[in-house]
CSV table of C-alpha atoms in Angstrom, one decimal:
chain,number,residue,atom,x,y,z
A,1,MET,CA,-9.0,-6.4,-1.3
A,2,ARG,CA,-7.9,-7.3,-4.8
A,3,ARG,CA,-5.8,-5.7,-7.4
A,4,ILE,CA,-7.9,-5.3,-10.6
A,5,LYS,CA,-6.9,-4.1,-14.0
A,6,THR,CA,-8.5,-0.8,-15.0
A,7,VAL,CA,-10.1,-2.4,-18.1
A,8,SER,CA,-12.0,-4.7,-15.7
A,9,LEU,CA,-13.2,-1.9,-13.3
A,10,GLN,CA,-16.9,-1.3,-12.9
A,11,GLU,CA,-18.9,1.6,-11.6
A,12,GLY,CA,-19.7,1.2,-7.9
A,13,MET,CA,-16.5,-0.6,-6.9
A,14,VAL,CA,-14.8,0.8,-3.8
A,15,VAL,CA,-11.1,1.9,-4.0
A,16,SER,CA,-9.2,0.5,-1.1
A,17,GLU,CA,-5.9,2.3,-1.5
A,18,ASP,CA,-5.1,5.9,-2.8
A,19,VAL,CA,-4.4,5.9,-6.5
A,20,LYS,CA,-1.6,8.2,-7.6
A,21,ASN,CA,0.1,9.0,-10.9
A,22,ILE,CA,3.8,8.7,-11.5
A,23,ASP,CA,4.3,12.3,-10.1
A,24,ASN,CA,2.7,11.1,-6.8
A,25,MET,CA,-0.4,13.3,-7.5
A,26,LEU,CA,-3.6,11.9,-6.0
A,27,LEU,CA,-6.0,10.8,-8.7
A,28,ILE,CA,-8.6,8.9,-6.6
A,29,PRO,CA,-8.7,8.7,-2.8
A,30,SER,CA,-9.1,5.5,-0.8
A,31,GLY,CA,-12.7,4.7,0.0
A,32,CYS,CA,-14.1,6.4,-3.1
A,33,ILE,CA,-16.9,4.7,-5.0
A,34,LEU,CA,-15.9,4.5,-8.7
A,35,THR,CA,-17.8,6.3,-11.4
A,36,ALA,CA,-17.5,5.9,-15.2
A,37,ARG,CA,-15.7,9.3,-15.3
A,38,GLN,CA,-13.1,8.2,-12.7
A,39,ILE,CA,-12.5,4.9,-14.6
A,40,GLY,CA,-11.9,7.0,-17.7
A,41,ILE,CA,-9.5,9.2,-15.8
A,42,LEU,CA,-7.5,6.2,-14.6
A,43,GLN,CA,-7.3,4.8,-18.2
A,44,ALA,CA,-6.3,8.3,-19.5
A,45,TRP,CA,-3.4,8.5,-16.9
A,46,GLY,CA,-2.2,5.0,-17.9
A,47,VAL,CA,-3.0,3.4,-14.6
A,48,ASP,CA,-2.7,-0.3,-15.2
A,49,ASN,CA,-4.4,-1.6,-12.0
A,50,ILE,CA,-5.7,-0.6,-8.6
A,51,GLU,CA,-6.7,-2.1,-5.3
A,52,VAL,CA,-10.5,-2.4,-4.8
A,53,LYS,CA,-12.6,-3.7,-1.9
A,54,PHE,CA,-15.3,-6.2,-2.4
A,55,ASN,CA,-18.5,-6.5,-0.4
A,56,GLY,CA,-17.9,-8.3,2.9
A,57,GLU,CA,-14.2,-8.1,2.8
A,58,PRO,CA,-12.6,-6.9,6.1
A,59,ASP,CA,-10.3,-3.9,6.0
A,60,LYS,CA,-6.7,-4.8,5.7
A,61,VAL,CA,-5.0,-4.6,9.1
A,62,ASP,CA,-1.3,-3.4,9.1
A,63,LYS,CA,0.6,-5.6,11.6
A,64,LEU,CA,3.0,-2.7,12.3
A,65,ASP,CA,0.1,-0.8,13.8
A,66,THR,CA,-0.9,-3.6,16.2
A,67,MET,CA,2.6,-4.9,17.0
A,68,PRO,CA,3.8,-4.5,20.6
A,69,ALA,CA,6.4,-1.8,21.0
A,70,ASP,CA,9.2,-4.1,22.1
A,71,ALA,CA,8.6,-6.4,19.1
A,72,LEU,CA,8.5,-3.4,16.7
A,73,GLU,CA,11.8,-2.2,18.2
A,74,ARG,CA,13.4,-5.7,17.7
A,75,LEU,CA,12.2,-5.9,14.1
A,76,THR,CA,13.4,-2.3,13.4
A,77,SER,CA,16.9,-3.1,14.7
A,78,GLU,CA,17.0,-6.4,12.6
A,79,VAL,CA,16.1,-4.6,9.4
A,80,ARG,CA,18.5,-1.7,10.2
A,81,ALA,CA,21.3,-4.2,10.6
A,82,SER,CA,20.8,-5.2,6.9
A,83,PHE,CA,22.0,-1.8,5.8
A,84,TRP,CA,25.5,-0.3,5.7
A,85,LYS,CA,25.7,3.4,6.3
A,86,ALA,CA,22.0,4.0,6.2
A,87,ASP,CA,20.9,7.7,5.8
A,88,ASP,CA,17.7,8.2,7.8
A,89,ALA,CA,17.4,11.7,6.4
A,90,ASP,CA,17.1,10.4,2.8
A,91,PRO,CA,13.4,10.2,1.9
A,92,VAL,CA,14.0,7.4,-0.5
A,93,PHE,CA,15.8,5.3,2.1
A,94,ALA,CA,13.1,6.1,4.7
A,95,GLU,CA,10.3,4.9,2.3
A,96,LEU,CA,12.3,1.8,1.4
A,97,PHE,CA,12.9,1.0,5.1
A,98,LYS,CA,9.1,1.3,5.8
A,99,VAL,CA,8.3,-1.1,2.9
A,100,ILE,CA,10.8,-3.7,4.1
A,101,LEU,CA,9.7,-3.3,7.7
A,102,ARG,CA,6.0,-3.8,6.7
A,103,ARG,CA,6.9,-6.8,4.6
A,104,ARG,CA,8.9,-8.4,7.4
A,105,ALA,CA,6.0,-7.7,9.9
A,106,ASN,CA,3.4,-9.3,7.6
A,107,ARG,CA,5.6,-12.3,6.8
A,108,PRO,CA,4.0,-15.6,8.0
A,109,VAL,CA,5.6,-17.0,11.2
A,110,ALA,CA,7.4,-20.4,10.6
A,111,ASN,CA,6.6,-23.1,13.0
């Protein structure tokens, strides 16, 4: 999957991640095959670039989904230790926590 500028999009490309506007409204769902009309919608909404899937590329696997439970628990506690007075009820914090957790999980292992 690659991030492509909307001016370089072509009909027939497959969207690999949901495309949303700044209000979090879904513009184009993941897996959609782009049409000229949809490319125009993206440009009208000011979307700069999107993730597209090219032929033969495997689907991206999220390591959090395949990580053993004990390793995920360890990683979660390591990331949680980075925060002071974290509010799990705050949706902004919850999303930020997920992003950091995912980045840490996908970080290459040092030898």
